[in-house]
Coordinates of C-alpha atoms in Angstrom, one line a residue:
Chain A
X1 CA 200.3 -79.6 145.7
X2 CA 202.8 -80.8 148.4
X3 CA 201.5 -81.3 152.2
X4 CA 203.1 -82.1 155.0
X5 CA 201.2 -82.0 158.3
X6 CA 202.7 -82.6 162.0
X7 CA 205.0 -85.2 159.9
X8 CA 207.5 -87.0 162.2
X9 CA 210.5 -89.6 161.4
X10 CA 212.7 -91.6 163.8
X11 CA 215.4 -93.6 162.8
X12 CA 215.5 -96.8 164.8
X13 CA 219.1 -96.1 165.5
X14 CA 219.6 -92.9 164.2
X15 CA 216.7 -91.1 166.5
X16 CA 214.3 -88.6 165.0
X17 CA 215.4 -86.9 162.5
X18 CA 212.4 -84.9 161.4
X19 CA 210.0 -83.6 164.5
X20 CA 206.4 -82.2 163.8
X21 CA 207.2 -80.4 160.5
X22 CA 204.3 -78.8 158.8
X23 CA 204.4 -77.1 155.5
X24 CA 202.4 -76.8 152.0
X25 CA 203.9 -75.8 148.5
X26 CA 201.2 -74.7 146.0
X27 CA 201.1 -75.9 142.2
X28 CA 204.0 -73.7 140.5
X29 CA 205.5 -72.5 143.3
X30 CA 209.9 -73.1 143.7
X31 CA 211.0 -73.4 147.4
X32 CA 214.4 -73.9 148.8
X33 CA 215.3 -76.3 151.7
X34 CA 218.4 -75.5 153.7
X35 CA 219.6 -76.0 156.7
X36 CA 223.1 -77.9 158.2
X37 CA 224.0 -81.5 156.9
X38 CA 222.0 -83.5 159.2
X39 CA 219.6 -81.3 159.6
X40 CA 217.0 -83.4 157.7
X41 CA 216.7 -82.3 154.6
X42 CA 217.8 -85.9 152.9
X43 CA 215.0 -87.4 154.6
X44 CA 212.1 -85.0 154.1
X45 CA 213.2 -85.8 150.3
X46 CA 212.9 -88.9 150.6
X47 CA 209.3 -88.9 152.1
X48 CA 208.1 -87.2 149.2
X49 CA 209.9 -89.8 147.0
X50 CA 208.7 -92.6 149.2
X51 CA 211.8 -94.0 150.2
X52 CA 211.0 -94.0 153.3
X53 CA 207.9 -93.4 155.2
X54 CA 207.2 -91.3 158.1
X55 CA 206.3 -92.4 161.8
X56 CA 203.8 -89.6 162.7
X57 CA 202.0 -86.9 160.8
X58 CA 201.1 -87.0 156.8
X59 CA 202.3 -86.6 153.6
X60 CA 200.0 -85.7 150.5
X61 CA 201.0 -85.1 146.7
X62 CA 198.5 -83.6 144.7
X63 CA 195.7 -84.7 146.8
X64 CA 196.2 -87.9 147.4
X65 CA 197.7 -89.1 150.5
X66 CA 201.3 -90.9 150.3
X67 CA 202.0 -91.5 154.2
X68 CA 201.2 -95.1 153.7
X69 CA 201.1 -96.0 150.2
X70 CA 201.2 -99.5 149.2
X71 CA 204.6 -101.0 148.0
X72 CA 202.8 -101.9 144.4
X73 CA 200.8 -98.1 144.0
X74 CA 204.4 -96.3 144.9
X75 CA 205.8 -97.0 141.0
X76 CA 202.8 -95.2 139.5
X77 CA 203.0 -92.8 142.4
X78 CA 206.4 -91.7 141.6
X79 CA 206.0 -91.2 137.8
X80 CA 204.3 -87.8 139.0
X81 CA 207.7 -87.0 140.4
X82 CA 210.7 -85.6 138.6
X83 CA 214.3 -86.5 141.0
X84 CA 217.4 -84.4 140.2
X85 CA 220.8 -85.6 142.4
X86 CA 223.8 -84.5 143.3
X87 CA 225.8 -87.2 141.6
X88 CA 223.7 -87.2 139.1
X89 CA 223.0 -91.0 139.2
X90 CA 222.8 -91.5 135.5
X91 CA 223.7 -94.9 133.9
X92 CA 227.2 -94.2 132.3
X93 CA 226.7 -97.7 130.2
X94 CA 223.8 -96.2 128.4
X95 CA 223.5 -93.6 126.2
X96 CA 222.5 -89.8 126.8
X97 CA 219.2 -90.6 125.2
X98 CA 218.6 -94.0 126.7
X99 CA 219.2 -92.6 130.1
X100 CA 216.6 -89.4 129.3
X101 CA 214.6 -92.0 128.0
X102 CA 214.6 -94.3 130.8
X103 CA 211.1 -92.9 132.8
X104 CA 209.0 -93.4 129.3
X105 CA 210.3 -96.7 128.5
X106 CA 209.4 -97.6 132.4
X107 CA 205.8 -96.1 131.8
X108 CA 205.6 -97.7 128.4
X109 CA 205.2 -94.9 126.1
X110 CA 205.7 -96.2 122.1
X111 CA 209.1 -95.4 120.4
X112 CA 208.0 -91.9 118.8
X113 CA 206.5 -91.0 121.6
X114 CA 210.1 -91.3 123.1
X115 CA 212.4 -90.3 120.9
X116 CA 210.0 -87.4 120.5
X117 CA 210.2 -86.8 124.4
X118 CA 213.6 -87.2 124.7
X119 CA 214.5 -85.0 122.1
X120 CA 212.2 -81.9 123.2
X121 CA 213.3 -82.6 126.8
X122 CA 217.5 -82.8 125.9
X123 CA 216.3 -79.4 124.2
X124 CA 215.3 -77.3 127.0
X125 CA 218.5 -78.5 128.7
X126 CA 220.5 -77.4 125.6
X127 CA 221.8 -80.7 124.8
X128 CA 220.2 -81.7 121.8
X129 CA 223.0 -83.1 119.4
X130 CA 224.4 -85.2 122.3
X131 CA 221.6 -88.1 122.4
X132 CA 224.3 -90.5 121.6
X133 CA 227.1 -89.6 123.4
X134 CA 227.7 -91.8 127.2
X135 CA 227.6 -89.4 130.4
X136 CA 231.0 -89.7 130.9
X137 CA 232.2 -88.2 128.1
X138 CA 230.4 -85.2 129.1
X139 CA 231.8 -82.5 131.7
X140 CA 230.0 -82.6 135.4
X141 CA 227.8 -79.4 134.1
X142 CA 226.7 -81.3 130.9
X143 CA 226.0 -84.6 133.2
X144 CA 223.5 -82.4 135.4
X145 CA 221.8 -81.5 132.7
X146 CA 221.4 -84.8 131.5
X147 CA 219.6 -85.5 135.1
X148 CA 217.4 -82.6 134.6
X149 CA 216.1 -83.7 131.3
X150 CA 215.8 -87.1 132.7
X151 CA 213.9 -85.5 135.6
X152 CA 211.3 -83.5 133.4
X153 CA 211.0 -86.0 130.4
X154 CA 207.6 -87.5 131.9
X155 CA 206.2 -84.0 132.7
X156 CA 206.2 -84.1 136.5
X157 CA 203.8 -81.8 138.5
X158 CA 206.9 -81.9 141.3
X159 CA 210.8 -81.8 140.9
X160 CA 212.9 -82.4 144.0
X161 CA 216.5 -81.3 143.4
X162 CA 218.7 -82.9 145.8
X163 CA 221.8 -80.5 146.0
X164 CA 221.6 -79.9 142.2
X165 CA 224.7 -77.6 141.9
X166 CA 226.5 -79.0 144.9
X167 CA 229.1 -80.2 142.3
X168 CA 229.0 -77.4 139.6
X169 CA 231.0 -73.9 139.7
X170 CA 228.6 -70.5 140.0
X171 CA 228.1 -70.0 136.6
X172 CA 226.8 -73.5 135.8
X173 CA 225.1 -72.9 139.2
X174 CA 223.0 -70.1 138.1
X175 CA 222.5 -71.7 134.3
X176 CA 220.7 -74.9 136.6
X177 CA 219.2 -72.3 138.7
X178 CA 217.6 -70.5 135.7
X179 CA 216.5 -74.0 134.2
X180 CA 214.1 -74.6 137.4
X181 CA 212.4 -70.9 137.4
X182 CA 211.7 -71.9 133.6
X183 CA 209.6 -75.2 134.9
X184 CA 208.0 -73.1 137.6
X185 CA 206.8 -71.1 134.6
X186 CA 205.1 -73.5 133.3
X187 CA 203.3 -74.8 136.7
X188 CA 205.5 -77.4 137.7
X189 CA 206.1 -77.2 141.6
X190 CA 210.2 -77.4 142.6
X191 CA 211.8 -78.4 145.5
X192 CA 215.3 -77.7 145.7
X193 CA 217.1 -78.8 148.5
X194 CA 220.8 -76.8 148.8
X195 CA 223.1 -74.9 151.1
X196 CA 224.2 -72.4 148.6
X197 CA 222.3 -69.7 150.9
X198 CA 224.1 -66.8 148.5
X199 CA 222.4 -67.9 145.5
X200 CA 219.3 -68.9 147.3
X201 CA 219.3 -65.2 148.5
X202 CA 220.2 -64.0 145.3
X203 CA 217.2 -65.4 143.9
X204 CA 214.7 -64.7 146.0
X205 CA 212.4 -67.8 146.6
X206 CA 210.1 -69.3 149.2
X207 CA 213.4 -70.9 151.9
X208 CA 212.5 -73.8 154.4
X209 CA 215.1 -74.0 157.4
X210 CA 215.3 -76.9 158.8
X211 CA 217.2 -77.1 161.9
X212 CA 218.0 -80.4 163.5
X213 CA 214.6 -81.8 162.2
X214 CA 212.6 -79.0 163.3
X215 CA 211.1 -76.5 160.6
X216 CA 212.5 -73.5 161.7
X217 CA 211.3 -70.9 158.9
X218 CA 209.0 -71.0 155.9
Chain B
X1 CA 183.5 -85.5 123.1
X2 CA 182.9 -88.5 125.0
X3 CA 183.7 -90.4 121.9
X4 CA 186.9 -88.8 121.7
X5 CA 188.3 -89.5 124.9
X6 CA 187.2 -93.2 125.0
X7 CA 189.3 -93.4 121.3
X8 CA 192.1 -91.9 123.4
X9 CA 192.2 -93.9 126.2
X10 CA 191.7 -96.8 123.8
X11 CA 195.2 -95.8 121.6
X12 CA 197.0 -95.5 124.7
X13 CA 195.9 -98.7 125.7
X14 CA 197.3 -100.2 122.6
X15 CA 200.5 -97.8 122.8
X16 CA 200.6 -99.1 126.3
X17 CA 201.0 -103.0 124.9
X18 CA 203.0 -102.4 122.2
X19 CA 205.4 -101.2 124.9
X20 CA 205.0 -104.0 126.8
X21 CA 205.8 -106.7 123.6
X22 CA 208.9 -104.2 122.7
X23 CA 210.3 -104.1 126.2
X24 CA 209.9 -108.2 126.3
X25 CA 211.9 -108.7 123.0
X26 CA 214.1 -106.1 124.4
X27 CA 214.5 -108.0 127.3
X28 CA 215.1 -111.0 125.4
X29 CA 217.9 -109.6 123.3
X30 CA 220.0 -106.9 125.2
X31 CA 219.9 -109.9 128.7
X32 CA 221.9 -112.3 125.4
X33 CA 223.7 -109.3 124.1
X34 CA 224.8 -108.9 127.9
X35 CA 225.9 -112.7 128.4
X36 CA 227.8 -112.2 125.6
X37 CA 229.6 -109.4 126.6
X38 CA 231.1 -111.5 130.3
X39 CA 232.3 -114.7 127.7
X40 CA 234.0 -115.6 130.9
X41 CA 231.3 -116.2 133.5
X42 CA 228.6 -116.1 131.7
X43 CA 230.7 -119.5 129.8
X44 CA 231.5 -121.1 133.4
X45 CA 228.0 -120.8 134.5
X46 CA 226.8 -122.3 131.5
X47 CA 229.1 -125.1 131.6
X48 CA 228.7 -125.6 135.0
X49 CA 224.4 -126.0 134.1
X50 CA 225.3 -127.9 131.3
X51 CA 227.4 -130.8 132.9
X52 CA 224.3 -131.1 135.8
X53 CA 222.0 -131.4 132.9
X54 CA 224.0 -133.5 130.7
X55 CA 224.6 -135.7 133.5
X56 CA 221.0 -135.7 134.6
X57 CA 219.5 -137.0 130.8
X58 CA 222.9 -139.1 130.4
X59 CA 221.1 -141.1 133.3
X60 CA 217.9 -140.6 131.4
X61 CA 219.0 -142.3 128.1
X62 CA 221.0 -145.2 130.0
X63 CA 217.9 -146.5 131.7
X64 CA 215.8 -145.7 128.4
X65 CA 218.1 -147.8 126.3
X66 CA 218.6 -150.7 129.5
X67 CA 214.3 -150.6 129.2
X68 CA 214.6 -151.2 125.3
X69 CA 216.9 -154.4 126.2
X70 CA 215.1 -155.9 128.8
X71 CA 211.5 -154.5 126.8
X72 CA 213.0 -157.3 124.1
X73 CA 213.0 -160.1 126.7
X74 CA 209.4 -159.3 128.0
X75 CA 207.5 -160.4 124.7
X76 CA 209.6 -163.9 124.6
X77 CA 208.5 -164.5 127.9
X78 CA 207.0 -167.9 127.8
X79 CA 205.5 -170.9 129.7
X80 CA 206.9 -174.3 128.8
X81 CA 204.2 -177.5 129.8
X82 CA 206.7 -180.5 130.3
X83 CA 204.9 -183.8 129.5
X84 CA 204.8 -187.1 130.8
X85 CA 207.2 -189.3 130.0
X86 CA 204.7 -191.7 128.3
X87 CA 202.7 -189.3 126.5
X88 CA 202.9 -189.8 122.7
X89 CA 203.9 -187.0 120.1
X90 CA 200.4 -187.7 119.1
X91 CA 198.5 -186.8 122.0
X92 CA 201.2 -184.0 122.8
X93 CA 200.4 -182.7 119.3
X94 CA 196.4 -183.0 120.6
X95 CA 196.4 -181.1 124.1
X96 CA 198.4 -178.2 122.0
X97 CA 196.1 -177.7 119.8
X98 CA 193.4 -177.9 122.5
X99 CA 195.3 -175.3 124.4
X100 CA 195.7 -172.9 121.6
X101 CA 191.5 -172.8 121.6
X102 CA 192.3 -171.0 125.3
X103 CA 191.4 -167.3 124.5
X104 CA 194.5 -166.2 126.7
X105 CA 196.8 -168.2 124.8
X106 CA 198.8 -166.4 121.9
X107 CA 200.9 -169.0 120.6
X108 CA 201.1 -172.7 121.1
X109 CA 203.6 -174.4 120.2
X110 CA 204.1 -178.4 120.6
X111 CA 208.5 -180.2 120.7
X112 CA 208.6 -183.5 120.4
X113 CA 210.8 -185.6 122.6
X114 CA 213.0 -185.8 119.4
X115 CA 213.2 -181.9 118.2
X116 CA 213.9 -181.5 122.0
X117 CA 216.9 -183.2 121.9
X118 CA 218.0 -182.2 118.1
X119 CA 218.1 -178.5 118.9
X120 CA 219.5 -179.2 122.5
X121 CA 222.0 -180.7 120.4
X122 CA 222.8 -178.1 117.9
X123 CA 223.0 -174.9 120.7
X124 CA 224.9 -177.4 123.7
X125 CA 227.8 -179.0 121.9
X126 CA 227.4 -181.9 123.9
X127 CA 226.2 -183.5 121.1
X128 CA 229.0 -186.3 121.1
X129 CA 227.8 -186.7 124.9
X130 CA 223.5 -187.0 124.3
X131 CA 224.9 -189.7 121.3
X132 CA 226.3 -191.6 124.1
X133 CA 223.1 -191.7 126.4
X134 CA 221.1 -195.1 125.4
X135 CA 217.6 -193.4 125.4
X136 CA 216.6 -189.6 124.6
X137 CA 216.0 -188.3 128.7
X138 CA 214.1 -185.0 127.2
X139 CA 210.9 -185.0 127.7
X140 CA 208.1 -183.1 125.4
X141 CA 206.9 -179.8 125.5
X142 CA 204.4 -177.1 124.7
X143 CA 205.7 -173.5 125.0
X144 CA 202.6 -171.2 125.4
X145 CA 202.9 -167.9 125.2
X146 CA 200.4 -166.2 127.0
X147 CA 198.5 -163.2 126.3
X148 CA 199.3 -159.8 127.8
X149 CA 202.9 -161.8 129.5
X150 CA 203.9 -160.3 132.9
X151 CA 201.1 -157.9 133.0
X152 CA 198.8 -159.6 135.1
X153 CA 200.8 -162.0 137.6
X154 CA 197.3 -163.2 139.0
X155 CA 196.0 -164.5 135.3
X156 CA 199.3 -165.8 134.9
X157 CA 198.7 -167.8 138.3
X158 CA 195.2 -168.8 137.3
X159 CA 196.4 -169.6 133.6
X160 CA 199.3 -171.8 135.1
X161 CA 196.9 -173.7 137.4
X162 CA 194.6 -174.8 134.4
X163 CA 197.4 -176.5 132.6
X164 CA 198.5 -178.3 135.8
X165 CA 195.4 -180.1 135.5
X166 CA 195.7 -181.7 132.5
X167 CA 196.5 -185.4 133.4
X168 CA 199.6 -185.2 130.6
X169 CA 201.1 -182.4 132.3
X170 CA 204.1 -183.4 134.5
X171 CA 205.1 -179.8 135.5
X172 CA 204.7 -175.8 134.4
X173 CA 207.5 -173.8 134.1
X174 CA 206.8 -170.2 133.9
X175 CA 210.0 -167.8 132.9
X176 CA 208.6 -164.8 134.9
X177 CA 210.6 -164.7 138.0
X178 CA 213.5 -163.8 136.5
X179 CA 212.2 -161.1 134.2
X180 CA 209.8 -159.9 137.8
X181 CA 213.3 -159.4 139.4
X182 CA 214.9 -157.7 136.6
X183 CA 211.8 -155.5 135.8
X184 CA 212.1 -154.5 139.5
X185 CA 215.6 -153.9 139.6
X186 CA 214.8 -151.4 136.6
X187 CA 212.2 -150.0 138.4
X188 CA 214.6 -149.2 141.4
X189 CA 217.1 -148.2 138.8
X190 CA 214.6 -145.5 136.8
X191 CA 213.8 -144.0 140.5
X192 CA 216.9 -143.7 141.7
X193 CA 217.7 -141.8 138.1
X194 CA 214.5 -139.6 138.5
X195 CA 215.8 -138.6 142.2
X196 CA 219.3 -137.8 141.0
X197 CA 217.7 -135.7 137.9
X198 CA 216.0 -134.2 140.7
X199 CA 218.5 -132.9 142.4
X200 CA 220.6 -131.9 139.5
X201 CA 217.2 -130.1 138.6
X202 CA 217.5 -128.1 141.7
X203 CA 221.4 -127.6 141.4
X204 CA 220.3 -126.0 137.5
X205 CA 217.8 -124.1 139.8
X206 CA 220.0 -123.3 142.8
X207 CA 223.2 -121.9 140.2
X208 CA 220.8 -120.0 138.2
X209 CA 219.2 -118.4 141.2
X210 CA 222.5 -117.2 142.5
X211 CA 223.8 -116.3 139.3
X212 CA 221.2 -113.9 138.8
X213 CA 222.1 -112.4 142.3
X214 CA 225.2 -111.5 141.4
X215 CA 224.2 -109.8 138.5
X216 CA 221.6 -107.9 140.8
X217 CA 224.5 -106.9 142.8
X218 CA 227.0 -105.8 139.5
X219 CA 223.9 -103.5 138.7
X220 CA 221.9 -102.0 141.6
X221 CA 222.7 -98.9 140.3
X222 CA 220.2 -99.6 137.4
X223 CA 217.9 -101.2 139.8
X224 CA 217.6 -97.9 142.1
X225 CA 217.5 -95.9 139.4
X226 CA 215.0 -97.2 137.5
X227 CA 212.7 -97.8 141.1
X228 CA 213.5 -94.0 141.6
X229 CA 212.1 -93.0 137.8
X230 CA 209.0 -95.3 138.7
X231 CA 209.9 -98.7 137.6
X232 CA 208.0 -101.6 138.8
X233 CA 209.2 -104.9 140.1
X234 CA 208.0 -106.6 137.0
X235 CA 210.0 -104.1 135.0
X236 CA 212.8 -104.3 136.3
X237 CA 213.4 -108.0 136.8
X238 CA 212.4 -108.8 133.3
X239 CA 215.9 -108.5 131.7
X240 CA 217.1 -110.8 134.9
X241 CA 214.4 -113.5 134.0
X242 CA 215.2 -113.4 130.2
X243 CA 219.1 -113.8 131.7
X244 CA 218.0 -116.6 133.1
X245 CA 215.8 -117.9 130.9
X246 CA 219.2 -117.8 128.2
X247 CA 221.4 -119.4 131.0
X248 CA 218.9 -122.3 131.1
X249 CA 218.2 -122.5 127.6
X250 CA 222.1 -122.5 126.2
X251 CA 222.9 -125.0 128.9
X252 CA 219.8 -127.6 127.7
X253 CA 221.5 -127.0 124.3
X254 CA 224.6 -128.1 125.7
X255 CA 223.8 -130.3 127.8
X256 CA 222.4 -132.3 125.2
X257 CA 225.5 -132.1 123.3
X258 CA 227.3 -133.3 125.2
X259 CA 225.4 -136.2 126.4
X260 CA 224.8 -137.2 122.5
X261 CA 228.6 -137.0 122.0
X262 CA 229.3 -139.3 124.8
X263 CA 226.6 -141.5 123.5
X264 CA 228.5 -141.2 120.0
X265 CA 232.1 -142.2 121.6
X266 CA 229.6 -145.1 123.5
X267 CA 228.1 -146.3 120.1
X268 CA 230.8 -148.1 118.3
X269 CA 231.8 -150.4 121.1
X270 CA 227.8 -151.3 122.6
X271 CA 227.0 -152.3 118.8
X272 CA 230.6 -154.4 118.6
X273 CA 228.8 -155.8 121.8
X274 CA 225.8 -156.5 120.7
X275 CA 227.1 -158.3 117.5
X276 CA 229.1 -160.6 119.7
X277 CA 225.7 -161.7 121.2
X278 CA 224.2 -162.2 118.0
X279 CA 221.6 -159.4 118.9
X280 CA 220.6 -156.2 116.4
X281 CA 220.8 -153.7 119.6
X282 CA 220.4 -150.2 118.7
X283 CA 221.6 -147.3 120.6
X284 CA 219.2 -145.3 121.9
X285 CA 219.3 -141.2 121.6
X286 CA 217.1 -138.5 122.5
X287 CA 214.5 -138.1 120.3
X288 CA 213.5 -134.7 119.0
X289 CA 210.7 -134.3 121.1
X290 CA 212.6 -135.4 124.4
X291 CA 215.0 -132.9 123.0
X292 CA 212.9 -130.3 122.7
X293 CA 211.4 -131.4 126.3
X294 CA 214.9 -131.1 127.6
X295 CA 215.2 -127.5 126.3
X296 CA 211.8 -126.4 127.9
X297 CA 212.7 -128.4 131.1
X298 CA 216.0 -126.3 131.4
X299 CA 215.0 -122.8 130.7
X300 CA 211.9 -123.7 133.4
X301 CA 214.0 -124.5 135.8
X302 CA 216.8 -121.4 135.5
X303 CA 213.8 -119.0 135.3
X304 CA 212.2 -120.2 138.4
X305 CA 215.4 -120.2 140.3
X306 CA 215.8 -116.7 139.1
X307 CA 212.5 -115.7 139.5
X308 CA 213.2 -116.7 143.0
X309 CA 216.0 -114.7 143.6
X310 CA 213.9 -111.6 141.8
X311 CA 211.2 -111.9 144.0
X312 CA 212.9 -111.9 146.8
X313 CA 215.8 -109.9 146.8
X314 CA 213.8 -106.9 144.9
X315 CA 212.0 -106.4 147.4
X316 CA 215.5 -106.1 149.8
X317 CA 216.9 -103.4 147.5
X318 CA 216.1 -100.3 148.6
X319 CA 217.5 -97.0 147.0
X320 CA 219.4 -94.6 149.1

């Protein structure tokens, strides 16, 4: 599902950051990334979301190669992906709904078709009732969960999580937590990128180490 | 089976434009509803596009409406054949009608040595003066007016020559110089107009364009977000372009007002004018379809300079 072979990255000024990683996540399968900040787990993320693009190696989602995808294909490209962030990034002028919304209105899907979405997706989140409601009038847990449904709302075959709890106490921590194993149920492949090695033990997953930009356990 | 799937990918297809018209008409309305909601800038801008393009078709209508004058003069453009002294009001009367059998003759038209002087009575007031003089000093005339005046100087030329031959002929006057200099001067004057509207085109161009980067900036948030969730370029600069395409259009709207208010304060006075020179001048305004030309001109103009920006700066934004 996710490849990475011999991939590379340097910086111009920065210097490498990632150095000869190698790795492969199967359909369905939830892996953790740790490792220090700096360590390069913000950039390995955004290889797979082609932010950036690596200097050596390759990168392949689902069997087709992303190393270097064509600025018009990466659009299409990333509507396979489902991004969950630490700050959530949500647009707090919009509404819950038109924020869940946003990745169907960008792949042109009909209004039902949305609002249908929308409201199945805000329901496997636990927030249906709050379609109308503006993320900041929700509490930081609530706001995550807004990001999640966002995230699976165009039925991605891989979710990165970018420090998804990094801002929420344990309990919502685990609730999150819980949320992902449900998707890997259902064959969706997750990458969760934290440093909450207690609950990453307590759960029990696949772990990548990264340790300044080398891949020090899989 | 096959049949099936075809009919599916078929309904998307159609799902897939119905989309596309909704998120254009969404575009068109939530980029006004957001104009709306900065009254403040979003007014300065405008008024600021409005004033370069009011000033821009004020030019416009002021050489349109100096044409319609000086147009007036063009058909009265004449040739006057001053006879001999000795030549009779009979004979006069005989080469006119002989010239009005010239095919690029309009209108002939033959004053005696006598009408001559009773009209240069009536419009000199010297009348007391002529009275005085112990024979009439005018000599006859025969004002032609040629075919297709001014528009050919060379058959003018040739047309001019043939009358000089007529042994009754003294001299041929030909009232084109005059009219030649002023028609050039107008011509000078409609260029220099069209190079100012072009630059106030690009300033409407230019403001736009820079307007619509500083409403990039105000949401990059959106922008990155919306490239993370798999938005295309085209996506995501149509609400900019329909901005701009509001900007351009409101401003044509007022521009135009304003220009027809200034030609409104202008109107009383230019037709006080015109009756002191005994002349039936009307004002000239935009007509609807310059109007409606103006409008299209406008919102062309801010969406390209946008369009600009879009293309360019998209590309620049990068999300982190």
């Amino acid at each position: 599902m996710l490849r990475f072979e011999h991939v590379s990255k340097r910086y111009p000024d920065a210097g490498e950051a990632l150095t000869d990683v190698s790795f492969h996540l199967h359909r369905g399968e939830m892996a953790f990334l740790t490792g220090r900040s700096g360590a390069g787990k913000s950039t390995l993320l955004k290889l797979i979301a082609m932010m950036e693009q690596c200097t050596r190696g390759s990168v392949s989602l689902d069997g087709q190669d992303i190393t270097r995808i064509g600025e018009r294909k990466i659009p299409y490209m990333r509507r396979n992906l489902g991004l969950i962030f630490q700050d959530y990034k949500l647009l707090n002028d919009r509404t819950v709904f038109d924020n869940v919304a946003l990745p169907l209105v960008v792949s042109g899907y009909n209004h039902q078709e949305v609002a249908r979405r929308v409201r199945a997706s805000l329901d496997k989140v636990g927030l249906l009732g709050k379609e109308k409601k503006h993320p900041l009038a929700l509490s930081g847990g609530e706001q995550q969960r807004v990001g999640i449904a966002r995230a699976i709302v165009n039925k991605p075959k891989l979710i990165l999580a970018d420090e998804p709890t990094g801002n929420l106490d344990p309990d919502l921590s685990a609730e999150v937590m819980f949320m992902f194993e449900q998707f890997k149920q259902v064959g969706v492949t997750v990458l969760i990128a934290s440093h909450d090695i207690e609950l990453i033990n307590h759960l029990g997953h696949r772990v990548l180490t990264l340790d300044k930009g080398h891949l020090v356990a899989s | 089976m096959k049949h099936n799937h075809r009919k599916q990918a078929g309904s998307r297809l159609v799902e897939l434009f119905q989309a596309y018209l909704l998120n254009h008409a969404h575009g068109l309305f939530s980029s006004l509803g957001r104009l709306s909601r900065t009254p403040f800038t979003s007014s300065m801008t405008i008024l600021v596009l409005a004033i370069a393009i009011s000033l821009a078709s004020s030019f416009y209508i002021v050489v349109a409406n100096i044409q319609q004058l000086t147009g007036n003069l063009e058909s009265s453009n004449q040739m006057s054949l001053f006879l001999h002294d000795n030549i009779t009001d009979a004979a006069g009367q005989k080469l006119a009608e002989q010239i009005q059998q010239n095919g690029s003759v309009v209108d002939v038209k033959f004053i005696s040595k006598k009408q001559a002087l009773e009209e240069f009575k009536a419009n000199s007031g010297f009348s007391d003066a002529l009275n005085a003089l112990e024979r009439n000093p005018l000599p006859s005339v025969i004002q032609v007016v040629p075919k297709n005046a001014l528009e050919n100087n060379e058959d003018i030329e040739k047309l001019m020559a043939d009358f000089k031959q007529f042994p009754q002929v003294d001299f041929v006057q030909v009232d084109m110089q005059w009219v030649a200099r002023l028609q050039t001067i107008m011509l000078i004057a409609s260029r220099g107009v069209m190079l100012v509207s072009l630059l106030l085109g690009f300033a409407v161009t230019f403001i736009t364009g820079n307007t619509i980067r500083l409403e990039l900036q105000n949401r990059q948030d959106e922008v990155f977000i919306s490239k993370l969730v798999g938005a295309t370029h085209a996506f995501i600069q149509r609400p900019f372009l329909y901005t701009g395409f509001w900007l351009g259009f409101i401003s044509g709207f007022l521009g135009w007002l304003i220009m027809t208010i200034m030609l409104l304060i202008l109107e009383t006075p230019v037709e006080k004018l015109s009756t002191l020179y005994n002349s039936s001048f009307d004002l000239l305004f935009l007509s609807f379809s310059e109007f409606i030309l103006l409008l299209m001109i406008s919102s062309v103009l801010a969406v390209v300079g946008s369009w600009a920006v879009l293309h360019y700066q998209l590309r620049q934004l990068k999300p982190q």
